Coordinates of N, CA and C in Angstrom, one line a residue:
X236 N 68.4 92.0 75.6 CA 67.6 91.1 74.9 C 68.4 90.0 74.2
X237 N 69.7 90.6 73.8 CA 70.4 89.3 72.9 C 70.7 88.0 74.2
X238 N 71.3 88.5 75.2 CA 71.4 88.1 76.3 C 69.9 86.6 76.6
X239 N 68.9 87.1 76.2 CA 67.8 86.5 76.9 C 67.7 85.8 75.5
X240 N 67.8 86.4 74.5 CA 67.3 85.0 72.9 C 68.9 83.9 73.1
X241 N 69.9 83.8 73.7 CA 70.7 83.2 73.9 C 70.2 82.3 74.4
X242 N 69.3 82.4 75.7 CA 69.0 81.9 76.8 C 67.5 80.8 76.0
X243 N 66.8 81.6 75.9 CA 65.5 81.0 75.4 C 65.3 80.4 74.1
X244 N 66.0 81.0 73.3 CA 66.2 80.6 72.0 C 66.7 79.8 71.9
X245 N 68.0 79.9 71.9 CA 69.3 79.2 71.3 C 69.7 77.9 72.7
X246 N 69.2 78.0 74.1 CA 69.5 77.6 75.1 C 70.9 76.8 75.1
X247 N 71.5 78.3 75.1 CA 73.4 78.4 75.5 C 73.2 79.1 77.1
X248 N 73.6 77.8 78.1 CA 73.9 78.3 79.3 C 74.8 79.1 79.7
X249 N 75.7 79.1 78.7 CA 76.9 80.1 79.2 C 76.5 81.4 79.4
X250 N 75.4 81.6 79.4 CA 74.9 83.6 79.4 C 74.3 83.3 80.7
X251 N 74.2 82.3 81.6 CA 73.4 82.3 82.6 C 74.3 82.9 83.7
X252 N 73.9 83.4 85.0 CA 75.3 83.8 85.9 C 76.3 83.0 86.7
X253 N 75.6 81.5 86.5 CA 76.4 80.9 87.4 C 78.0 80.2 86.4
X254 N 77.5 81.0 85.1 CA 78.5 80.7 84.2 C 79.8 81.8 84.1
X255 N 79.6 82.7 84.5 CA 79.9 84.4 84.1 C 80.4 84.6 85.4
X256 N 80.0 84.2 86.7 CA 80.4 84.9 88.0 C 81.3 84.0 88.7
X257 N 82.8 83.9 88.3 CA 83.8 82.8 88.7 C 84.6 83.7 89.4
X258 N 85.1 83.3 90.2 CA 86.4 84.0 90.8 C 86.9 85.5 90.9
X259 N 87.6 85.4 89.0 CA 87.4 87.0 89.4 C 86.7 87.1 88.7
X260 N 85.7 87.4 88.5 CA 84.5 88.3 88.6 C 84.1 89.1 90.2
X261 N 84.1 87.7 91.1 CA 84.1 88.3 92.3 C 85.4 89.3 93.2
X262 N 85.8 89.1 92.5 CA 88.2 89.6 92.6 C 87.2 90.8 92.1
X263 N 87.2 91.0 90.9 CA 86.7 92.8 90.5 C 86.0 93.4 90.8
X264 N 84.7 92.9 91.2 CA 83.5 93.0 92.2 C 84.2 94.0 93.5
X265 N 85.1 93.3 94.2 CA 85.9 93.4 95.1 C 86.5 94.5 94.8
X266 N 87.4 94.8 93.9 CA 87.9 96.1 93.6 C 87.6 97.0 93.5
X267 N 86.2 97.2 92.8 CA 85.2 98.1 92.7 C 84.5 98.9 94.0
X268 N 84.3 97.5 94.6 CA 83.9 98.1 95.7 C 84.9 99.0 96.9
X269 N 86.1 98.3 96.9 CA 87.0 99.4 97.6 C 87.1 100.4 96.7
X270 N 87.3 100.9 95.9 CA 87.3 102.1 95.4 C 86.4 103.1 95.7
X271 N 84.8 102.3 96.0 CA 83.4 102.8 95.9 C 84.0 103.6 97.9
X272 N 84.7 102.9 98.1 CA 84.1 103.2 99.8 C 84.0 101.9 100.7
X273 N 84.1 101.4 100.1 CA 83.8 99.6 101.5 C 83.1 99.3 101.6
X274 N 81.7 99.3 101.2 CA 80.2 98.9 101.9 C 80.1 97.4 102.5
X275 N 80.0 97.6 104.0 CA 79.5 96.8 104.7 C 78.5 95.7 103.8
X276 N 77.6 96.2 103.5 CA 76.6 95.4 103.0 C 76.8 94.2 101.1
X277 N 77.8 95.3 101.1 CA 78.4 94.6 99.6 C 79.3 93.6 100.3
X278 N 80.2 93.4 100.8 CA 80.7 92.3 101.5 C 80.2 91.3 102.1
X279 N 78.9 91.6 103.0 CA 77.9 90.6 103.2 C 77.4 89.9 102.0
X280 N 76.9 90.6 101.2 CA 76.6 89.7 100.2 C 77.2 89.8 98.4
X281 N 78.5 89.8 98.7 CA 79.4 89.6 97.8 C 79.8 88.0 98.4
X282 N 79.9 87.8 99.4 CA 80.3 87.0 100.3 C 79.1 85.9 100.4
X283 N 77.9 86.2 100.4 CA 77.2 85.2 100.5 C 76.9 84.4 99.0
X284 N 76.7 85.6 97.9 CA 76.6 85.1 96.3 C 77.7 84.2 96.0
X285 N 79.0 84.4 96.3 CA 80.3 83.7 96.2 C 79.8 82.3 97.1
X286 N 79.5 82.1 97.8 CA 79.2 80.7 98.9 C 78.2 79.9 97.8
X287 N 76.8 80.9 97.5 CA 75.5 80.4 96.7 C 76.3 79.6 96.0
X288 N 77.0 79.8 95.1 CA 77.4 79.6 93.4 C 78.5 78.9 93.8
X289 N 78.9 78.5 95.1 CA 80.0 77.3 95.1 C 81.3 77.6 95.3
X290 N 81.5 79.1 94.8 CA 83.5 80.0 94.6 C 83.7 79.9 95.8
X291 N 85.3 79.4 95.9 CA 85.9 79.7 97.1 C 85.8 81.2 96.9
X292 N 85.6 82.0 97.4 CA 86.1 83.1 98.0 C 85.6 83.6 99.5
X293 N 86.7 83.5 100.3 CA 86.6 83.5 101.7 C 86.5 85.4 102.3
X294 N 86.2 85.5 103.4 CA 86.4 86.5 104.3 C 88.0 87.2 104.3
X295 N 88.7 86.0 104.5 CA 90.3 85.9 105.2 C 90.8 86.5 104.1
X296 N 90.4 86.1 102.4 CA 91.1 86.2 101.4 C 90.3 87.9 101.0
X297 N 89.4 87.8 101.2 CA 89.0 89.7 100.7 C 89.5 90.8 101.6
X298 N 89.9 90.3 103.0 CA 90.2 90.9 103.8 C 91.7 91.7 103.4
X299 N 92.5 90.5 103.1 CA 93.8 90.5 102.4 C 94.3 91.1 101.2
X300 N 93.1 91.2 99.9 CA 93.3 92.5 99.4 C 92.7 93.2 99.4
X301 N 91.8 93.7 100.5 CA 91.5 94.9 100.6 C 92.8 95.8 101.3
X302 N 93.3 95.0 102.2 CA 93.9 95.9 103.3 C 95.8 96.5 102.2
X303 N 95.8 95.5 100.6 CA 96.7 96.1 99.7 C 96.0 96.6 98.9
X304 N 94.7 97.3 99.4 CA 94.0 98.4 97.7 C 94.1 99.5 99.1
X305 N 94.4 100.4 98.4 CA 94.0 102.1 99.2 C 92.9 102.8 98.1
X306 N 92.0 103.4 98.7 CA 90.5 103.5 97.7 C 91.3 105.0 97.5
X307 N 90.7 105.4 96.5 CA 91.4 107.0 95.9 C 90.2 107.8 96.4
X308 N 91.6 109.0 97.1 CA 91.0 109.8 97.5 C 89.6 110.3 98.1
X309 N 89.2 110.9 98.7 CA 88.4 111.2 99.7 C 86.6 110.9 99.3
X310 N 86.1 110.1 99.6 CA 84.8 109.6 98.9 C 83.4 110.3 100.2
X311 N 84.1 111.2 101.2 CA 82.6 111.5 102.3 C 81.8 112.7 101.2
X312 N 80.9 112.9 100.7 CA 80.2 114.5 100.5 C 80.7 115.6 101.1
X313 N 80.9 116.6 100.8 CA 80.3 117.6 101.5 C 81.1 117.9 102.9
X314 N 82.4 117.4 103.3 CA 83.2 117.9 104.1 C 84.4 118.6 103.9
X315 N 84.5 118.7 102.8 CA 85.7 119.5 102.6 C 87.0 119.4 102.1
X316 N 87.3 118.1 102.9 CA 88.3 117.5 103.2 C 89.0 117.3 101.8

């Protein structure tokens, strides 16, 4: 709510997302998600919101640190492992 009387009230754009979601924001987004497991589908559109909103953040460049994060330990259910 304080979020939204910023917005409507006070109309300070900086609480809006295209103010909040810069670079890294999408860099941690990114981290989070390799940690999570990889999701295909979070890359698609981590990748597309980043394009929306104008941030360079490329393919080439998430690819790059993903392939220096190793996600902790074993994230399948129920195999054992």
């Amino acid at each position: 709510m304080h979020l939204a009387q910023r917005w409507y009230g006070d109309d300070d754009s900086a609480v809006l997302p295209r103010s909040i979601a810069d670079k890294r924001a999408f860099e941690n987004a990114l981290a989070l998600d390799v940690a999570m497991g990889d999701s295909t589908n979070t890359v698609l559109r981590t990748l597309a919101a980043a394009r929306e909103g104008k941030i360079d953040f490329t393919l080439a460049e998430r690819r790059a640190k993903t392939e220096s994060s190793e996600p902790p330990g074993d994230r399948a259910p129920g195999t054992g492992r």
